[in-house]
Amino acid sequence: MSIALDYAEKLIAAPSVTPATGLVFDVMAQMLSPLGFEVHRFVTGEAPDGPVENLFAIRRGPAGSKHFAFAGHLDVVPPGNDWTSAPFAPEIRPSPGGDLLHGRGAVDMKGSIASMIAAAHDVPADAGTLSFIITGDEEGPAVYGTRALIDFMREHDMEPDLCLVGEPTSVNRLGDMMKIGRRGSVNIWIVVEGTQGHVAYPHLADNPLPRLVAIMAELDALVLDEGTDWFQPSNLEITDLEVGNPAHNVIPAKATARLSIRFNDIHSGASLSERVAAIAEKHGGAAKSIISGEPFLTPPGEFSRIIADAVEAETGIAPEASTTGGTSDARFLRAVCPVIEFGLCNATMHKTDEAVAVADLDVLAKIYARITKAVLAG
């Protein structure tokens, strides 16, 4: 059995539905310590979003050497029902394209973390400083995870020069895509207050629904932008409308809506929040926003070239540089250093019977080792 496969099976076998603590971090620490890593673990946060465990492991190179970091998460989404096998009992099954390892987290992202640790076996300790930035709070609110790790790194003066996040970025085959940026995300709740009353006496009531409809119509008609050289157009999506009125003859007292905006680097979360709030206020409503992350871009350059060269050397294909998809913890890490995401095929992430190609684990470990050696030698 390969090192990467062995590690992937052990990590999958440690249940870690978000927010994660305990056993799965024990397992990872036991993999890193024999390789010379100092392993730092700490728990932050309280219910309902915590507690959350985080791990920062570092193997220091010679004084003045470069510092390269792998980043990722050990928490997973709930497995759901109708799995062919137990979601936390890793199982290898044959398939027409080669053996598949099934289990929750196989691709998102315990498989990538297994390949990262396997890659560390092939990187000499004197090549430079190598670290792991690992959280148990990425699939959840992400309140007590990577941001707490960033505070820890800054407090101890251990920020990396470059960081690779192991999210499953590949689409059709391993290596066909890396993410050099991501759009930002903001969720906004709109409330319109009225006065409850009988539908036969509307002059004695104040119906909030027409005003909410007017707000939604204006928001739905917005064209935020046409996209940029590296980002697709921003989009605003209405995700919920609620009145909660069980009576057919009652004008409701309140109506609410929720919307989500994924936006490129033309905008900021604050500017979009202010724009939506102004529209809501014009029609007599109020808006409250939570900004999940700002857009970021690591422009194509030496770091992306190193990754592309490593991928092509091991797979024969050149990865597309993309900014598509949802958010990841790279949105926080970009404040520390340049960051790019690259990992396994994402077709089964969050799905029932999540699975990774066994062969891809070893190939990914070789790619990660090439990237690490090239960055540290630079």
mmCIF file with all atom_site columns, N, CA, C and O in Angstrom, residues 332-350:
data_model
loop_
_atom_site.group_PDB
_atom_site.id
_atom_site.type_symbol
_atom_site.label_atom_id
_atom_site.label_alt_id
_atom_site.label_comp_id
_atom_site.label_asym_id
_atom_site.label_entity_id
_atom_site.label_seq_id
_atom_site.pdbx_PDB_ins_code
_atom_site.Cartn_x
_atom_site.Cartn_y
_atom_site.Cartn_z
_atom_site.occupancy
_atom_site.B_iso_or_equiv
_atom_site.pdbx_formal_charge
_atom_site.auth_seq_id
_atom_site.auth_comp_id
_atom_site.auth_asym_id
_atom_site.auth_atom_id
_atom_site.pdbx_PDB_model_num
ATOM 1  N N  . PHE A 1 332 ? -9.174  33.783 3.329  1.00 0.00 ? 332 PHE A N  1
ATOM 2  C CA . PHE A 1 332 ? -8.530  34.321 4.526  1.00 0.00 ? 332 PHE A CA 1
ATOM 3  C C  . PHE A 1 332 ? -7.010  34.327 4.374  1.00 0.00 ? 332 PHE A C  1
ATOM 4  O O  . PHE A 1 332 ? -6.333  35.290 4.737  1.00 0.00 ? 332 PHE A O  1
ATOM 5  N N  . LEU A 1 333 ? -6.486  33.237 3.832  1.00 0.00 ? 333 LEU A N  1
ATOM 6  C CA . LEU A 1 333 ? -5.032  33.086 3.736  1.00 0.00 ? 333 LEU A CA 1
ATOM 7  C C  . LEU A 1 333 ? -4.395  34.079 2.781  1.00 0.00 ? 333 LEU A C  1
ATOM 8  O O  . LEU A 1 333 ? -3.210  34.385 2.903  1.00 0.00 ? 333 LEU A O  1
ATOM 9  N N  . ARG A 1 334 ? -5.156  34.586 1.840  1.00 0.00 ? 334 ARG A N  1
ATOM 10 C CA . ARG A 1 334 ? -4.589  35.543 0.886  1.00 0.00 ? 334 ARG A CA 1
ATOM 11 C C  . ARG A 1 334 ? -4.111  36.813 1.584  1.00 0.00 ? 334 ARG A C  1
ATOM 12 O O  . ARG A 1 334 ? -3.318  37.573 1.033  1.00 0.00 ? 334 ARG A O  1
ATOM 13 N N  . ALA A 1 335 ? -4.581  37.053 2.824  1.00 0.00 ? 335 ALA A N  1
ATOM 14 C CA . ALA A 1 335 ? -4.111  38.210 3.585  1.00 0.00 ? 335 ALA A CA 1
ATOM 15 C C  . ALA A 1 335 ? -2.715  37.984 4.156  1.00 0.00 ? 335 ALA A C  1
ATOM 16 O O  . ALA A 1 335 ? -2.073  38.927 4.610  1.00 0.00 ? 335 ALA A O  1
ATOM 17 N N  . VAL A 1 336 ? -2.248  36.723 4.145  1.00 0.00 ? 336 VAL A N  1
ATOM 18 C CA . VAL A 1 336 ? -0.949  36.375 4.701  1.00 0.00 ? 336 VAL A CA 1
ATOM 19 C C  . VAL A 1 336 ? 0.123   36.329 3.621  1.00 0.00 ? 336 VAL A C  1
ATOM 20 O O  . VAL A 1 336 ? 1.235   36.843 3.791  1.00 0.00 ? 336 VAL A O  1
ATOM 21 N N  . CYS A 1 337 ? -0.212  35.708 2.481  1.00 0.00 ? 337 CYS A N  1
ATOM 22 C CA . CYS A 1 337 ? 0.768   35.507 1.411  1.00 0.00 ? 337 CYS A CA 1
ATOM 23 C C  . CYS A 1 337 ? 0.025   35.123 0.147  1.00 0.00 ? 337 CYS A C  1
ATOM 24 O O  . CYS A 1 337 ? -1.178  34.806 0.190  1.00 0.00 ? 337 CYS A O  1
ATOM 25 N N  . PRO A 1 338 ? 0.705   35.091 -1.005 1.00 0.00 ? 338 PRO A N  1
ATOM 26 C CA . PRO A 1 338 ? 0.059   34.597 -2.221 1.00 0.00 ? 338 PRO A CA 1
ATOM 27 C C  . PRO A 1 338 ? -0.411  33.159 -2.035 1.00 0.00 ? 338 PRO A C  1
ATOM 28 O O  . PRO A 1 338 ? 0.299   32.335 -1.447 1.00 0.00 ? 338 PRO A O  1
ATOM 29 N N  . VAL A 1 339 ? -1.598  32.862 -2.544 1.00 0.00 ? 339 VAL A N  1
ATOM 30 C CA . VAL A 1 339 ? -2.184  31.538 -2.334 1.00 0.00 ? 339 VAL A CA 1
ATOM 31 C C  . VAL A 1 339 ? -2.843  31.044 -3.623 1.00 0.00 ? 339 VAL A C  1
ATOM 32 O O  . VAL A 1 339 ? -3.466  31.823 -4.359 1.00 0.00 ? 339 VAL A O  1
ATOM 33 N N  . ILE A 1 340 ? -2.656  29.767 -3.909 1.00 0.00 ? 340 ILE A N  1
ATOM 34 C CA . ILE A 1 340 ? -3.287  29.106 -5.051 1.00 0.00 ? 340 ILE A CA 1
ATOM 35 C C  . ILE A 1 340 ? -3.869  27.793 -4.545 1.00 0.00 ? 340 ILE A C  1
ATOM 36 O O  . ILE A 1 340 ? -3.334  27.177 -3.623 1.00 0.00 ? 340 ILE A O  1
ATOM 37 N N  . GLU A 1 341 ? -4.972  27.368 -5.139 1.00 0.00 ? 341 GLU A N  1
ATOM 38 C CA . GLU A 1 341 ? -5.617  26.118 -4.773 1.00 0.00 ? 341 GLU A CA 1
ATOM 39 C C  . GLU A 1 341 ? -5.391  25.081 -5.866 1.00 0.00 ? 341 GLU A C  1
ATOM 40 O O  . GLU A 1 341 ? -5.540  25.368 -7.057 1.00 0.00 ? 341 GLU A O  1
ATOM 41 N N  . PHE A 1 342 ? -5.056  23.862 -5.442 1.00 0.00 ? 342 PHE A N  1
ATOM 42 C CA . PHE A 1 342 ? -4.913  22.769 -6.403 1.00 0.00 ? 342 PHE A CA 1
ATOM 43 C C  . PHE A 1 342 ? -5.107  21.446 -5.679 1.00 0.00 ? 342 PHE A C  1
ATOM 44 O O  . PHE A 1 342 ? -4.505  21.212 -4.621 1.00 0.00 ? 342 PHE A O  1
ATOM 45 N N  . GLY A 1 343 ? -5.946  20.598 -6.272 1.00 0.00 ? 343 GLY A N  1
ATOM 46 C CA . GLY A 1 343 ? -6.183  19.303 -5.645 1.00 0.00 ? 343 GLY A CA 1
ATOM 47 C C  . GLY A 1 343 ? -6.916  18.336 -6.540 1.00 0.00 ? 343 GLY A C  1
ATOM 48 O O  . GLY A 1 343 ? -6.888  18.450 -7.777 1.00 0.00 ? 343 GLY A O  1
ATOM 49 N N  . LEU A 1 344 ? -7.592  17.391 -5.925 1.00 0.00 ? 344 LEU A N  1
ATOM 50 C CA . LEU A 1 344 ? -8.186  16.243 -6.598 1.00 0.00 ? 344 LEU A CA 1
ATOM 51 C C  . LEU A 1 344 ? -9.413  16.621 -7.437 1.00 0.00 ? 344 LEU A C  1
ATOM 52 O O  . LEU A 1 344 ? -9.862  17.771 -7.425 1.00 0.00 ? 344 LEU A O  1
ATOM 53 N N  . CYS A 1 345 ? -9.967  15.636 -8.133 1.00 0.00 ? 345 CYS A N  1
ATOM 54 C CA . CYS A 1 345 ? -11.180 15.845 -8.928 1.00 0.00 ? 345 CYS A CA 1
ATOM 55 C C  . CYS A 1 345 ? -12.377 16.041 -8.002 1.00 0.00 ? 345 CYS A C  1
ATOM 56 O O  . CYS A 1 345 ? -12.538 15.325 -7.011 1.00 0.00 ? 345 CYS A O  1
ATOM 57 N N  . ASN A 1 346 ? -13.228 16.999 -8.345 1.00 0.00 ? 346 ASN A N  1
ATOM 58 C CA . ASN A 1 346 ? -14.285 17.411 -7.431 1.00 0.00 ? 346 ASN A CA 1
ATOM 59 C C  . ASN A 1 346 ? -15.663 16.840 -7.746 1.00 0.00 ? 346 ASN A C  1
ATOM 60 O O  . ASN A 1 346 ? -16.662 17.247 -7.152 1.00 0.00 ? 346 ASN A O  1
ATOM 61 N N  . ALA A 1 347 ? -15.747 15.871 -8.640 1.00 0.00 ? 347 ALA A N  1
ATOM 62 C CA . ALA A 1 347 ? -17.054 15.394 -9.104 1.00 0.00 ? 347 ALA A CA 1
ATOM 63 C C  . ALA A 1 347 ? -17.920 14.820 -7.990 1.00 0.00 ? 347 ALA A C  1
ATOM 64 O O  . ALA A 1 347 ? -19.150 14.936 -8.033 1.00 0.00 ? 347 ALA A O  1
ATOM 65 N N  . THR A 1 348 ? -17.324 14.187 -6.980 1.00 0.00 ? 348 THR A N  1
ATOM 66 C CA . THR A 1 348 ? -18.130 13.526 -5.950 1.00 0.00 ? 348 THR A CA 1
ATOM 67 C C  . THR A 1 348 ? -18.103 14.234 -4.599 1.00 0.00 ? 348 THR A C  1
ATOM 68 O O  . THR A 1 348 ? -18.651 13.716 -3.628 1.00 0.00 ? 348 THR A O  1
ATOM 69 N N  . MET A 1 349 ? -17.497 15.397 -4.511 1.00 0.00 ? 349 MET A N  1
ATOM 70 C CA . MET A 1 349 ? -17.429 16.071 -3.209 1.00 0.00 ? 349 MET A CA 1
ATOM 71 C C  . MET A 1 349 ? -18.830 16.401 -2.715 1.00 0.00 ? 349 MET A C  1
ATOM 72 O O  . MET A 1 349 ? -19.708 16.799 -3.476 1.00 0.00 ? 349 MET A O  1
ATOM 73 N N  . HIS A 1 350 ? -19.042 16.181 -1.423 1.00 0.00 ? 350 HIS A N  1
ATOM 74 C CA . HIS A 1 350 ? -20.313 16.421 -0.731 1.00 0.00 ? 350 HIS A CA 1
ATOM 75 C C  . HIS A 1 350 ? -21.415 15.460 -1.162 1.00 0.00 ? 350 HIS A C  1
ATOM 76 O O  . HIS A 1 350 ? -22.552 15.599 -0.720 1.00 0.00 ? 350 HIS A O  1
#
